[in-house]
Structures are given as structure tokens and as C-alpha cells.
Tab-separated table of C-alpha atoms in Angstrom:
chain	number	residue	atom	x	y	z
A	1	VAL	CA	-25.495	3.306	-18.003
A	2	ASP	CA	-25.075	2.159	-21.413
A	3	GLY	CA	-21.862	0.675	-20.783
A	4	ALA	CA	-20.156	3.810	-19.264
A	5	VAL	CA	-19.545	4.826	-15.584
A	6	THR	CA	-20.396	8.201	-14.485
A	7	LEU	CA	-18.440	9.720	-11.444
A	8	SER	CA	-19.863	10.935	-8.477
A	9	PRO	CA	-20.389	14.845	-8.889
A	10	GLY	CA	-17.089	16.537	-8.323
A	11	TYR	CA	-14.522	13.654	-8.759
A	12	ALA	CA	-14.009	14.039	-12.508
A	13	ASP	CA	-13.147	17.779	-11.815
A	14	ALA	CA	-11.052	17.209	-9.007
A	15	PHE	CA	-9.112	14.477	-11.019
A	16	ARG	CA	-8.527	16.949	-14.045
A	17	GLN	CA	-7.223	19.511	-11.651
A	18	LEU	CA	-4.931	17.207	-10.022
A	19	ALA	CA	-3.677	16.085	-13.355
A	20	ALA	CA	-3.289	19.432	-14.721
A	21	GLY	CA	-1.011	20.602	-11.879
A	22	GLY	CA	1.443	17.738	-13.083
A	23	TRP	CA	0.901	15.777	-9.648
A	24	LEU	CA	0.841	12.316	-11.501
A	25	GLY	CA	4.390	12.984	-12.957
A	26	ILE	CA	6.398	14.183	-10.002
A	27	SER	CA	8.734	11.169	-10.376
A	28	ALA	CA	8.065	10.335	-13.734
A	29	PRO	CA	10.962	10.247	-16.456
A	30	VAL	CA	11.475	13.703	-17.760
A	31	GLU	CA	11.717	12.380	-21.640
A	32	TYR	CA	7.792	11.227	-20.886
A	33	GLY	CA	6.818	14.529	-19.421
A	34	GLY	CA	7.420	13.985	-15.596
A	35	GLN	CA	9.393	16.027	-13.398
A	36	GLY	CA	11.941	13.510	-12.682
A	37	LEU	CA	11.960	13.855	-8.719
A	38	PRO	CA	12.795	11.233	-6.292
A	39	GLU	CA	10.228	9.061	-5.016
A	40	ILE	CA	10.073	10.636	-1.765
A	41	TYR	CA	8.082	13.367	-3.466
A	42	THR	CA	5.450	11.260	-5.022
A	43	THR	CA	5.119	9.411	-1.359
A	44	ALA	CA	4.507	12.890	0.347
A	45	ALA	CA	1.845	13.830	-2.187
A	46	CYS	CA	0.118	10.510	-2.191
A	47	GLU	CA	-0.162	10.702	1.671
A	48	MET	CA	-1.991	13.932	1.284
A	49	TRP	CA	-4.340	12.764	-1.665
A	50	ASN	CA	-5.380	9.896	0.579
A	51	SER	CA	-5.899	11.797	3.760
A	52	ALA	CA	-8.130	14.091	1.493
A	53	ASP	CA	-10.283	11.525	0.071
A	54	MET	CA	-9.037	7.650	-0.483
A	55	ALA	CA	-11.372	7.045	-3.377
A	56	ILE	CA	-10.091	9.849	-5.465
A	57	ALA	CA	-6.517	9.067	-4.571
A	58	LEU	CA	-6.745	5.353	-6.035
A	59	ALA	CA	-7.033	6.833	-9.741
A	60	PRO	CA	-3.291	8.389	-9.762
A	61	ILE	CA	-2.009	5.689	-7.662
A	62	LEU	CA	-3.092	2.870	-10.177
A	63	SER	CA	-2.083	5.306	-13.141
A	64	ILE	CA	1.438	5.606	-11.700
A	65	GLY	CA	1.860	2.046	-11.433
A	66	ALA	CA	0.687	1.058	-14.806
A	67	ALA	CA	2.999	3.590	-16.396
A	68	LEU	CA	5.782	2.319	-14.091
A	69	THR	CA	5.196	-1.004	-15.556
A	70	ILE	CA	5.193	-0.118	-19.010
A	71	ASN	CA	7.997	1.992	-18.489
A	72	MET	CA	10.113	-0.969	-16.921
A	73	HIS	CA	8.883	-3.860	-19.446
A	74	GLY	CA	7.457	-2.531	-22.464
A	75	SER	CA	8.896	-1.793	-25.657
A	76	GLU	CA	10.107	1.533	-26.804
A	77	ALA	CA	7.122	2.250	-29.115
A	78	GLN	CA	4.624	1.135	-26.251
A	79	LYS	CA	6.535	3.829	-23.971
A	80	LYS	CA	6.169	6.165	-26.772
A	81	THR	CA	2.481	5.549	-27.129
A	82	TRP	CA	1.267	5.495	-23.659
A	83	LEU	CA	3.537	6.810	-21.137
A	84	GLU	CA	3.472	10.984	-21.528
A	85	LYS	CA	-0.477	10.856	-21.894
A	86	MET	CA	-0.563	8.564	-18.551
A	87	TYR	CA	2.027	10.616	-16.689
A	88	SER	CA	0.092	13.867	-17.617
A	89	GLY	CA	-3.240	12.216	-16.397
A	90	GLU	CA	-4.977	12.807	-19.602
A	91	TRP	CA	-5.285	8.703	-19.720
A	92	THR	CA	-5.408	6.785	-16.808
A	93	GLY	CA	-4.444	2.997	-15.759
A	94	THR	CA	-5.818	-0.010	-14.142
A	95	MET	CA	-4.675	-3.434	-13.034
A	96	ASN	CA	-6.697	-6.491	-14.198
A	97	LEU	CA	-5.841	-9.333	-12.419
A	98	THR	CA	-8.897	-10.895	-10.142
A	99	GLU	CA	-11.581	-13.189	-11.832
A	100	ALA	CA	-14.312	-14.580	-9.992
A	101	GLY	CA	-12.736	-18.001	-9.940
A	102	ALA	CA	-9.320	-16.604	-9.490
A	103	GLY	CA	-8.651	-14.289	-6.536
A	104	SER	CA	-5.265	-14.600	-4.986
A	105	ASP	CA	-4.676	-18.083	-7.023
A	106	LEU	CA	-3.912	-15.944	-10.335
A	107	GLY	CA	-2.645	-19.456	-11.578
A	108	VAL	CA	-6.204	-20.651	-12.489
A	109	LEU	CA	-7.321	-17.345	-14.378
A	110	LYS	CA	-9.491	-18.089	-17.630
A	111	THR	CA	-8.962	-14.932	-19.800
A	112	ARG	CA	-7.505	-15.696	-22.938
A	113	ALA	CA	-5.330	-13.988	-25.739
A	114	VAL	CA	-5.388	-15.034	-29.218
A	115	PRO	CA	-2.561	-13.949	-31.395
A	116	GLU	CA	-3.735	-11.771	-34.608
A	117	ALA	CA	-1.168	-9.901	-36.723
A	118	ASP	CA	0.599	-7.595	-34.687
A	119	HIS	CA	-1.685	-7.679	-31.492
A	120	TYR	CA	-3.957	-10.207	-29.667
A	121	ARG	CA	-7.601	-10.366	-29.076
A	122	LEU	CA	-8.515	-10.853	-25.553
A	123	TYR	CA	-11.596	-12.578	-24.043
A	124	GLY	CA	-12.674	-12.920	-20.421
A	125	GLN	CA	-13.913	-11.239	-17.305
A	126	LYS	CA	-12.133	-9.334	-14.542
A	127	ILE	CA	-13.467	-8.099	-11.186
A	128	PHE	CA	-12.558	-5.560	-8.705
A	129	ILE	CA	-11.278	-3.245	-11.161
A	130	THR	CA	-10.730	0.242	-9.671
A	131	TRP	CA	-11.562	3.036	-11.427
A	132	GLY	CA	-12.134	0.655	-14.421
A	133	ASP	CA	-14.465	2.895	-16.171
A	134	HIS	CA	-14.891	6.856	-15.880
A	135	ASP	CA	-15.511	10.002	-17.179
A	136	ALA	CA	-12.348	11.907	-15.821
A	137	ALA	CA	-10.006	11.127	-18.541
A	138	ASP	CA	-10.110	10.605	-22.260
A	139	ASN	CA	-8.830	7.038	-22.524
A	140	ILE	CA	-8.113	4.152	-19.856
A	141	VAL	CA	-5.409	1.926	-20.239
A	142	HIS	CA	-5.964	-1.469	-18.877
A	143	LEU	CA	-2.982	-3.755	-18.029
A	144	VAL	CA	-4.559	-6.976	-18.124
A	145	LEU	CA	-3.175	-10.800	-17.076
A	146	ALA	CA	-4.453	-13.251	-19.777
A	147	LYS	CA	-3.066	-16.599	-21.186
A	148	LEU	CA	-2.224	-17.608	-24.692
A	149	PRO	CA	-3.786	-20.831	-26.143
A	150	ASP	CA	-0.368	-22.985	-25.835
A	151	ALA	CA	0.241	-21.422	-22.254
A	152	PRO	CA	1.810	-23.630	-19.746
A	153	GLU	CA	-0.290	-24.516	-16.660
A	154	GLY	CA	-0.357	-22.202	-13.607
A	155	SER	CA	1.183	-18.636	-12.802
A	156	LYS	CA	4.051	-19.354	-15.502
A	157	GLY	CA	1.756	-19.295	-18.188
A	158	ILE	CA	0.552	-15.678	-17.889
A	159	SER	CA	1.020	-13.027	-20.049
A	160	LEU	CA	0.637	-9.201	-19.562
A	161	PHE	CA	-1.107	-7.045	-22.301
A	162	ILE	CA	-1.963	-3.296	-22.729
A	163	VAL	CA	-5.526	-3.192	-23.717
A	164	PRO	CA	-6.960	0.457	-23.897
A	165	LYS	CA	-10.630	1.704	-23.558
A	166	PHE	CA	-10.032	3.607	-27.135
A	167	LEU	CA	-7.509	2.461	-29.883
A	168	VAL	CA	-4.733	4.789	-30.687
A	169	ASN	CA	-3.834	5.808	-34.096
A	170	ALA	CA	-0.402	6.016	-35.310
A	171	ASP	CA	-0.265	9.827	-34.951
A	172	GLY	CA	-1.451	9.438	-31.274
A	173	SER	CA	-4.906	10.451	-31.626
A	174	LEU	CA	-7.847	8.326	-30.087
A	175	GLY	CA	-9.503	5.826	-32.499
A	176	ARG	CA	-12.582	3.479	-32.451
A	177	ARG	CA	-13.670	2.156	-29.137
A	178	ASN	CA	-12.058	-1.227	-28.024
A	179	ASP	CA	-14.328	-3.925	-26.944
A	180	VAL	CA	-13.750	-3.739	-23.188
A	181	TYR	CA	-16.870	-2.386	-21.262
A	182	PRO	CA	-17.795	-2.232	-17.666
A	183	VAL	CA	-20.404	-5.042	-17.082
A	184	SER	CA	-21.377	-3.561	-13.180
A	185	THR	CA	-20.005	-1.487	-10.346
A	186	GLU	CA	-19.692	-2.855	-6.984
A	187	HIS	CA	-21.733	-1.690	-4.014
A	188	LYS	CA	-19.051	-1.368	-1.199
A	189	LEU	CA	-18.665	-0.771	2.405
A	190	GLY	CA	-16.285	2.254	1.562
A	191	ILE	CA	-14.533	4.527	-0.958
A	192	HIS	CA	-17.877	5.113	-2.629
A	193	GLY	CA	-16.410	7.714	-5.094
A	194	SER	CA	-14.103	4.994	-6.577
A	195	PRO	CA	-15.882	2.834	-9.209
A	196	THR	CA	-15.088	-0.820	-8.775
A	197	CYS	CA	-16.068	-2.437	-11.714
A	198	VAL	CA	-16.621	-5.933	-13.474
A	199	MET	CA	-14.799	-5.435	-16.383
A	200	ALA	CA	-15.859	-7.401	-19.763
A	201	PHE	CA	-13.102	-8.073	-22.403
A	202	GLY	CA	-14.091	-9.417	-25.671
A	203	ASP	CA	-17.883	-9.937	-25.457
A	204	SER	CA	-18.427	-8.953	-28.970
A	205	GLU	CA	-15.398	-8.935	-31.269
A	206	GLY	CA	-12.644	-9.401	-28.930
A	207	ALA	CA	-10.625	-6.849	-27.010
A	208	ILE	CA	-7.419	-6.048	-28.940
A	209	GLY	CA	-4.221	-5.883	-26.906
A	210	TYR	CA	-0.633	-5.507	-26.935
A	211	LEU	CA	1.631	-7.979	-25.475
A	212	VAL	CA	4.143	-6.457	-22.785
A	213	GLY	CA	7.582	-7.999	-22.873
A	214	GLN	CA	7.694	-11.710	-23.720
A	215	GLU	CA	5.080	-14.188	-23.492
A	216	HIS	CA	4.347	-16.012	-20.220
A	217	GLN	CA	6.071	-13.573	-18.042
A	218	GLY	CA	3.061	-11.554	-17.186
A	219	MET	CA	3.072	-12.184	-13.613
A	220	ARG	CA	6.804	-11.246	-13.217
A	221	TYR	CA	6.074	-7.876	-14.735
A	222	MET	CA	2.909	-7.182	-13.036
A	223	PHE	CA	4.575	-7.500	-9.672
A	224	THR	CA	6.331	-4.179	-10.564
A	225	MET	CA	2.767	-2.538	-10.359
A	226	MET	CA	1.947	-4.855	-7.657
A	227	ASN	CA	4.724	-3.823	-5.172
A	228	GLU	CA	4.346	0.150	-6.270
A	229	ALA	CA	0.834	-0.591	-5.221
A	230	ARG	CA	1.389	-2.158	-1.947
A	231	LEU	CA	3.856	0.604	-0.713
A	232	LYS	CA	1.130	2.995	-1.824
A	233	ILE	CA	-1.781	1.034	-0.078
A	234	GLY	CA	0.754	0.949	3.181
A	235	LEU	CA	0.541	4.522	2.948
A	236	GLN	CA	-3.189	4.743	2.809
A	237	GLY	CA	-3.179	3.424	6.465
A	238	LEU	CA	-1.184	6.507	7.265
A	239	SER	CA	-3.243	8.737	5.439
A	240	ALA	CA	-6.674	7.555	7.070
A	241	GLY	CA	-4.841	7.702	10.462
A	242	GLU	CA	-3.782	11.137	9.949
A	243	GLY	CA	-7.300	12.203	8.631
A	244	ALA	CA	-8.922	10.474	11.439
A	245	TYR	CA	-6.517	12.297	13.793
A	246	GLN	CA	-7.007	15.707	12.652
A	247	GLN	CA	-10.541	15.517	12.798
A	248	ALA	CA	-10.585	13.930	16.364
A	249	VAL	CA	-8.238	16.297	17.847
A	250	ALA	CA	-10.211	19.093	16.206
A	251	TRP	CA	-13.670	17.425	17.972
A	252	ALA	CA	-11.867	16.945	20.950
A	253	ARG	CA	-11.033	20.725	21.628
A	254	GLU	CA	-14.466	21.877	21.081
A	255	ARG	CA	-16.718	19.022	22.739
A	256	ILE	CA	-17.561	20.033	26.257
A	257	GLN	CA	-18.218	17.178	28.759
A	258	GLY	CA	-18.315	17.198	32.362
A	259	GLY	CA	-17.678	21.308	32.074
A	260	VAL	CA	-14.346	20.848	30.240
A	261	PRO	CA	-13.399	20.045	26.697
A	262	ILE	CA	-12.708	16.171	26.325
A	263	ILE	CA	-9.389	16.770	25.317
A	264	ARG	CA	-8.781	17.362	29.439
A	265	HIS	CA	-9.971	13.593	29.846
A	266	PRO	CA	-7.122	11.469	30.507
A	267	ASP	CA	-8.677	8.665	28.196
A	268	VAL	CA	-9.310	10.794	25.296
A	269	LYS	CA	-5.743	12.467	25.769
A	270	ARG	CA	-4.603	8.610	25.646
A	271	MET	CA	-6.321	7.804	22.232
A	272	LEU	CA	-5.400	10.895	20.524
A	273	LEU	CA	-1.650	10.741	21.555
A	274	THR	CA	-1.929	6.985	20.404
A	275	MET	CA	-3.129	8.271	16.983
A	276	ARG	CA	-0.499	10.818	16.754
A	277	ALA	CA	2.448	8.633	17.867
A	278	LEU	CA	1.557	5.843	15.535
A	279	ASN	CA	1.083	8.346	12.699
A	280	GLU	CA	4.332	9.583	13.072
A	281	ALA	CA	6.075	6.266	13.234
A	282	MET	CA	4.104	5.448	9.835
A	283	ARG	CA	5.246	8.379	8.422
A	284	ALA	CA	9.054	8.151	9.004
A	285	PHE	CA	8.831	4.484	8.078
A	286	ALA	CA	7.154	5.215	4.665
A	287	TYR	CA	9.297	8.166	4.024
A	288	THR	CA	12.399	6.310	4.797
A	289	GLU	CA	11.677	3.330	2.460
A	290	ALA	CA	10.758	5.813	-0.552
A	291	ILE	CA	14.411	6.858	-0.251
A	292	THR	CA	15.520	3.209	-0.310
A	293	ILE	CA	13.459	2.837	-3.383
A	294	ASP	CA	15.511	5.963	-4.925
A	295	ARG	CA	19.005	4.325	-3.976
A	296	ALA	CA	17.676	0.968	-5.206
A	297	HIS	CA	16.588	2.423	-8.691
A	298	HIS	CA	19.000	5.167	-9.338
A	299	LEU	CA	22.206	3.854	-7.580
A	300	GLY	CA	21.611	0.123	-8.784
A	301	ASP	CA	22.423	-0.974	-5.407
A	302	PRO	CA	21.371	-4.471	-4.887
A	303	ALA	CA	21.539	-4.090	-1.144
A	304	GLN	CA	18.886	-1.324	-1.155
A	305	GLN	CA	16.624	-3.786	-3.636
A	306	LYS	CA	16.890	-6.320	-0.975
A	307	ARG	CA	15.684	-4.207	1.824
A	308	ILE	CA	13.046	-2.448	0.017
A	309	ASP	CA	11.611	-6.263	-0.812
A	310	LEU	CA	11.898	-7.168	2.787
A	311	MET	CA	9.968	-3.999	4.091
A	312	THR	CA	7.130	-3.620	1.467
A	313	PRO	CA	5.087	-6.305	2.880
A	314	VAL	CA	5.800	-4.750	6.440
A	315	ILE	CA	4.477	-1.530	5.198
A	316	LYS	CA	1.441	-2.726	3.528
A	317	GLY	CA	0.468	-5.152	6.358
A	318	TRP	CA	1.521	-3.037	9.275
A	319	GLN	CA	0.411	0.043	8.133
A	320	THR	CA	-2.890	-1.118	7.226
A	321	GLU	CA	-3.594	-2.757	10.294
A	322	VAL	CA	-2.712	0.442	12.466
A	323	GLY	CA	-4.830	2.643	10.030
A	324	VAL	CA	-7.854	0.743	10.587
A	325	GLU	CA	-7.298	0.953	14.463
A	326	LEU	CA	-6.679	4.690	14.036
A	327	ALA	CA	-9.962	5.134	12.210
A	328	SER	CA	-11.705	3.222	14.648
A	329	LEU	CA	-10.106	5.369	17.512
A	330	GLY	CA	-10.841	8.612	15.929
A	331	MET	CA	-14.849	7.254	15.822
A	332	GLN	CA	-14.288	6.505	19.557
A	333	VAL	CA	-13.158	10.097	20.473
A	334	HIS	CA	-16.335	11.557	18.839
A	335	GLY	CA	-18.372	9.219	21.037
A	336	GLY	CA	-21.808	8.424	19.693
A	337	MET	CA	-21.746	11.308	17.267
A	338	GLY	CA	-18.700	9.552	15.517
A	339	TYR	CA	-21.028	6.812	14.631
A	340	ILE	CA	-23.337	9.464	12.873
A	341	GLU	CA	-22.389	10.077	9.485
A	342	GLU	CA	-22.815	13.783	9.345
A	343	THR	CA	-19.542	14.059	11.606
A	344	GLY	CA	-17.569	12.252	8.743
A	345	ALA	CA	-15.677	10.114	11.067
A	346	ALA	CA	-16.898	7.067	10.187
A	347	GLN	CA	-15.578	7.577	6.711
A	348	TYR	CA	-12.286	7.086	7.316
A	349	LEU	CA	-13.049	3.633	8.745
A	350	ARG	CA	-15.215	2.474	6.195
A	351	ASP	CA	-12.703	3.747	3.514
A	352	VAL	CA	-9.617	2.397	5.112
A	353	ARG	CA	-11.096	-1.186	5.890
A	354	ILE	CA	-10.329	-2.272	2.117
A	355	ALA	CA	-6.547	-1.536	2.855
A	356	PRO	CA	-5.590	-4.714	4.834
A	357	ILE	CA	-7.496	-6.779	2.030
A	358	TYR	CA	-6.674	-5.742	-1.433
A	359	GLU	CA	-3.346	-6.046	-3.210
A	360	GLY	CA	-2.599	-9.281	-1.356
A	361	THR	CA	-4.238	-9.585	2.134
A	362	ASN	CA	-2.171	-8.992	4.955
A	363	GLY	CA	-2.133	-12.687	5.713
A	364	ILE	CA	-0.256	-13.016	2.220
A	365	GLN	CA	1.961	-10.268	3.198
A	366	ALA	CA	3.019	-11.780	6.428
A	367	GLN	CA	3.539	-15.367	4.362
A	368	ASP	CA	5.656	-13.299	1.714
A	369	LEU	CA	7.278	-11.643	4.464
A	370	VAL	CA	8.646	-14.859	6.176
A	371	ALA	CA	8.764	-17.455	3.431
A	372	ARG	CA	10.050	-15.475	0.810
A	373	LYS	CA	12.035	-12.464	2.137
A	374	LEU	CA	13.131	-13.826	5.345
A	375	CYS	CA	13.821	-17.408	5.042
A	376	ARG	CA	14.975	-17.738	1.580
A	377	ASP	CA	18.199	-15.608	2.351
A	378	GLY	CA	18.536	-17.221	5.476
A	379	GLY	CA	17.883	-13.797	7.322
A	380	ALA	CA	20.638	-12.212	5.553
A	381	ALA	CA	18.695	-8.850	4.649
A	382	MET	CA	17.202	-9.039	8.217
A	383	VAL	CA	20.552	-9.214	9.715
A	384	ALA	CA	21.517	-6.136	7.483
A	385	LEU	CA	18.909	-4.197	8.867
A	386	LEU	CA	19.024	-4.874	12.704
A	387	ALA	CA	22.621	-3.556	12.414
A	388	GLU	CA	21.479	-0.352	11.530
A	389	LEU	CA	18.947	-0.395	14.620
A	390	ASP	CA	22.031	-1.346	16.636
A	391	VAL	CA	23.990	1.909	15.580
A	392	THR	CA	20.738	4.068	16.656
A	393	VAL	CA	20.656	2.329	20.209
A	394	THR	CA	24.262	3.152	20.593
A	395	ALA	CA	23.403	7.047	19.743
A	396	CYS	CA	21.116	7.208	22.709
A	397	GLY	CA	23.005	8.446	25.547
A	398	GLY	CA	22.208	11.042	28.321
A	399	GLU	CA	18.530	11.920	28.575
A	400	LEU	CA	17.888	9.443	25.478
A	401	ALA	CA	18.752	6.557	27.724
A	402	GLY	CA	15.346	5.155	28.517
A	403	ILE	CA	14.320	5.772	24.797
A	404	GLY	CA	17.541	3.682	23.765
A	405	ALA	CA	17.002	0.906	26.384
A	406	GLY	CA	13.303	0.492	25.086
A	407	LEU	CA	14.422	0.194	21.356
A	408	GLN	CA	17.245	-2.331	22.703
A	409	ARG	CA	14.446	-4.488	24.497
A	410	GLY	CA	12.639	-4.610	21.025
A	411	LEU	CA	15.543	-5.145	19.137
A	412	ASP	CA	16.639	-8.053	21.265
A	413	GLU	CA	13.187	-9.823	21.102
A	414	LEU	CA	13.008	-9.399	17.473
A	415	ARG	CA	16.325	-11.064	17.168
A	416	ARG	CA	14.836	-13.995	19.023
A	417	THR	CA	12.024	-14.412	17.249
A	418	THR	CA	13.673	-14.004	13.956
A	419	GLY	CA	16.273	-16.990	14.927
A	420	HIS	CA	13.315	-18.984	16.000
A	421	LEU	CA	11.177	-18.853	12.780
A	422	LEU	CA	14.308	-19.426	10.713
A	423	ALA	CA	15.009	-22.452	12.788
A	424	GLU	CA	11.511	-23.754	12.842
A	425	PHE	CA	10.776	-23.237	8.960
A	426	GLY	CA	12.782	-25.973	7.606
A	427	PRO	CA	11.081	-28.754	9.759
A	428	ASN	CA	7.682	-27.095	10.162
A	429	PRO	CA	6.861	-24.592	7.586
A	430	ASP	CA	3.121	-24.768	8.515
A	431	LEU	CA	3.746	-23.872	12.173
A	432	VAL	CA	5.624	-20.816	10.914
A	433	MET	CA	3.232	-19.552	8.521
A	434	GLY	CA	0.717	-19.807	11.679
A	435	LYS	CA	2.958	-17.366	13.337
A	436	ALA	CA	4.015	-15.215	10.285
A	437	PHE	CA	1.267	-12.452	10.780
A	438	ASP	CA	2.763	-11.874	14.550
A	439	TYR	CA	6.015	-11.318	13.291
A	440	LEU	CA	4.846	-8.904	10.551
A	441	MET	CA	3.272	-6.986	13.401
A	442	GLN	CA	6.134	-7.328	15.885
A	443	LEU	CA	8.297	-6.096	13.010
A	444	GLY	CA	6.263	-3.213	12.414
A	445	TYR	CA	6.112	-2.089	15.888
A	446	VAL	CA	9.717	-2.397	16.416
A	447	MET	CA	10.571	-0.556	13.014
A	448	GLY	CA	8.321	2.204	14.293
A	449	ALA	CA	10.224	2.505	17.258
A	450	TRP	CA	13.428	2.602	15.513
A	451	HIS	CA	12.120	5.560	13.424
A	452	MET	CA	10.706	7.485	16.127
A	453	THR	CA	14.198	7.046	18.092
A	454	ARG	CA	16.005	8.439	14.970
A	455	ALA	CA	13.885	11.345	15.132
A	456	ALA	CA	14.597	11.685	19.005
A	457	VAL	CA	18.327	11.666	18.233
A	458	VAL	CA	17.990	14.675	15.702
A	459	SER	CA	15.605	16.483	18.313
A	460	ALA	CA	17.707	16.248	21.387
A	461	ALA	CA	20.859	17.443	19.443
A	462	LYS	CA	18.653	20.404	18.239
A	463	VAL	CA	17.643	21.208	21.881
A	464	ALA	CA	21.112	20.666	23.102
A	465	GLN	CA	22.339	23.221	20.685
A	466	GLY	CA	20.027	25.735	22.145
A	467	GLY	CA	16.832	25.243	20.050
A	468	ASP	CA	13.543	25.925	21.441
A	469	ASN	CA	11.282	24.917	18.716
A	470	PRO	CA	8.295	23.063	20.173
A	471	PHE	CA	8.724	20.491	17.197
A	472	TYR	CA	11.596	19.078	18.769
A	473	LEU	CA	10.223	19.150	22.413
A	474	ARG	CA	6.973	17.544	20.990
A	475	LYS	CA	9.013	14.981	19.006
A	476	LEU	CA	10.890	13.678	21.973
A	477	ALA	CA	7.482	13.510	24.203
A	478	THR	CA	5.947	11.613	21.444
A	479	THR	CA	8.778	9.203	21.222
A	480	ARG	CA	8.579	8.690	24.917
A	481	PHE	CA	4.972	7.894	24.827
A	482	TYR	CA	5.675	5.391	22.143
A	483	MET	CA	8.145	3.441	23.858
A	484	GLU	CA	5.964	3.152	26.927
A	485	ASN	CA	2.557	2.856	25.284
A	486	ILE	CA	2.766	1.291	21.718
A	487	LEU	CA	6.175	-0.626	21.805
A	488	PRO	CA	5.255	-3.191	24.290
A	489	ARG	CA	2.694	-4.457	21.893
A	490	ALA	CA	5.646	-6.021	20.052
A	491	ARG	CA	6.611	-8.165	23.191
A	492	GLY	CA	3.014	-9.520	23.142
A	493	HIS	CA	3.665	-10.548	19.423
A	494	ALA	CA	6.731	-12.176	20.212
A	495	ALA	CA	5.358	-14.328	23.079
A	496	ILE	CA	3.080	-15.851	20.359
A	497	ILE	CA	5.965	-16.562	18.267
A	498	LEU	CA	8.370	-18.021	20.508
A	499	ASN	CA	5.992	-20.033	22.850
A	500	GLY	CA	2.503	-20.628	20.642
A	501	GLY	CA	1.624	-22.071	17.481
A	502	VAL	CA	0.902	-25.488	18.668
A	503	ALA	CA	-2.446	-25.217	19.597
A	504	LEU	CA	-3.482	-23.219	16.199
A	505	HIS	CA	-1.605	-26.157	13.962
A	506	ASP	CA	-3.233	-29.073	15.883
A	507	TYR	CA	-6.755	-27.818	15.947
A	508	PRO	CA	-8.920	-29.870	13.669
A	509	GLN	CA	-10.255	-28.126	10.896
A	510	ASP	CA	-13.465	-29.807	11.215
A	511	TRP	CA	-14.033	-28.221	14.595
A	512	LEU	CA	-14.265	-24.955	13.009
A	513	GLN	CA	-18.095	-24.907	12.677
């Protein structure tokens, strides 16, 4: 109303409480008011935010990503102006990439930036801007991709700008309103509490913006925020799966059918254990790679950076695909009542359905995984990763022999499909791209098996030492279920990669009517 968005009742207060608790600055640099803790702590907090309400979690996720981008690529003056307020949650941040005529193909975007003294004036419109406007913070710091008048064609001509809702005075106080306004909010399937805005820049006098880094380097800089967001979006798959599981298992213990709680019905138990096992696998995967990020950033280890580059599309793609499945299973456990809004089961599915789509669709993630991350270095990063799985297989002796054998089969199949794609990519890249999604899913299931097996090795050792904590016994039993009931999915994806693709490749596009 009147060029401003008012949040749903309770959201502004909830966000302010989150900010006041210092949660946005868990892993932020101490010099900008953060706590300086490792990324794994922010990852754990993000899981809980998203399980509680994915819509509100998007605000801190995007703010953290925007602040990280400014910290890595901005000037010292920009860091001093923006970061402390963003990490405190007093100001929030957004990502402005997409336009009506430029979805994932950002090279054709039309938003322009005209130089003027020590700043620029931006003109254009962006769509799908999450938390683009709201009343939960005093200012909003928009990171905007735009082109200068003399910019080269395509993505190489894109620059990155800081465009605040309110300009900031020299003393740090807020000045006048900038020429950036929400035109409308989208009516969506889910995440209803998150305002997804169409944002207009420069409809009147031009929106004042400040160049980040060098001209025409905007895509490279924005990938800092995009990759951070992709990891956190992957976490949303886990978060929705965990929230759906907690609600479904509580329902199954109380719902009586056939004279007994439905949790005693084998098929309901199958669905719940599928949810539990996949949640545990996703959590171990995501948290392990959060540690990889810490090692890459703080130790400057290029091998760790290559690994997180390789794993980012898998975390984003596999975990969001699984998250949709688990949210659907949660509804299924509820039966007909799951389709009724009053139980709340449907919200997890409505909310998480966007996760396989935004921050690069999972098809794009799969192509990035195979074409850029796997084939570009001839599989070197993958070879190093799979060697770590070999070590875990070797540790599986005694009662873990069956678990180790399952991981070994998954590992052998993954090595075969990896070699197959590497060999096939040169002569027939289109054929390989048609199999990329199956490779992403196969890799995800095998990585889940690896992390479950790692936990089983630790648990078995604890039990052998006389520990009777049910946690360890449950972990062993859940890992066995994963190996028997979930890891075989990877074999199906492997079969498609090794034996298929020709029918898809040869099918005439005109026949798709």
C-alpha cells in the first residue's frame, strides 16, 4: 500500500527478536559486530529457522549472504557503512538478479546504471525479489545487477551495485528515501509470509547506487551470494523434511486406525523411517560441508575450496528434491487430514516446493555439477572425494560389514558413472547433459550413505566400549535402513546414466506437443 509492504502479523516482531539475539552475526567478522564463530554454527541455526518457518528464515539468510558479498568484494568504506547494521539485523539485504525477460539467462538483463559523480543512477525493474520490501528493519540494502552504458554484451558486461532503500548520511544516520519501490507482491503457492516483490529502480529520478568492486565484474561477485544462498536453500530441504517428520511422527502416535496407533502399521513405519533416515543423512552432509567451508576460508586450502565447489550443487539439488519428497510423505502419514490446512502438514510441501526452483533450478545445478565441476578438471576433485569414502569402507569391519558392503557397492557404481560421463562429455556433451540430473541424484544418495556410515562407525565404537546410550543404537539401526531401503535408489540413477540417454537425445522436439 502506497509503495510499501506490511508484513503478516507477528513477522516483523519475530524478525526483530531474532536480530536482537545476535543470530544474524554468528559467523560474521568480530570487527563488524559479529561473533566470529565457524560457519557450522550458522548452518545449525539456519536449519532451525527454516523448520520453524521457511518464509521468515529467508530474511536472515539473504541478509547474511548480501553482507558476505560486500565483505568479500566491497571497499573499506562500504564495509564500514553497511556491514555492522546488516549483521545486527537493523538493516536487511536482498539479491536483485532476475528480470521479466531475463530469468536464469542474466546476460540479457536490461537494468542500466548511469555514472554520476561518486555514484550511479539505476533504472530498471527486477522480479522475484525475496523480502524486497517490509517493515521489520529500518533500511534495506539491495544488491543489484545492472549494465553500464558502454558495457560489453552478455554476462561479461554486468556490474554489481549497492542500492539502499534509504540513503545513508556521512555520520551513519539514515537520509532521504531512494528511488526504489515495490511495484507489487507475488501471489505464491507457499512461503506466504515472505514478501516476494517486483522492484522498480529509478521510475522517478533514478535510484542512487554504489559500484561494488570493479566495473563488469558483477556476475563474479554475485556468485559469492548465490553460492552461499544455494547452500542455505539446500538446507531448506532438510529443514522442511525435519519439520514434516516431527509433525508426522507425533500424529502417527496419536491417530488410531484399526484399534491401534497408526505408527504400528508397517507402511506408516516405513514412511516415517524413510523421513528420519534421509533427514539424518542430509544433516550430516550439510554440516560436514559447512566445516569444509570453514577450512577453505580460514586455512586458505584450495583443495577444500574445490570440494565445496563440487558439493554445492549436490547439496542444493539433492536435498531440495528429497525435501519435497519428505514433505509429501508427511502429508501422506496424516492421511486425508494432511490435505486439510488445519493440521499444518500441507504448509511444509507448499513452502519447500520453491526450493528446487530458485537460486538456479536443479537442472541448472546438475549441469553445473557435471560440466563445470566434474569435467572441467577431468574429475580430479571427485577422485579426491571418493578416496575419502574408501577410507570409511575400510573401517567397516565386524558387525558393520553389511553396511560397509552397501557403501562399497554404491561407491563402485559411482566410479563407473563418473568415468562414463567423463569419457562421453567430449564427443557428445548434449547426451551427457541429459543424464546430469541422474548423476546429481546418484551422488546425493551415495554421499548420504557415506555420512550415515561414518556415524555408524563412531556409534559402533561407542557401543563396543560399553556405552548403552540409545542414540548410538538408533543411529546404527537407521543406517542399516538407509542402506537397505534408500541407497538402492542410486543404482537406478546409475542404470540410466550407463544405459540410457539415447532415447531422450533422439526424441524430436516437435513431438513434444
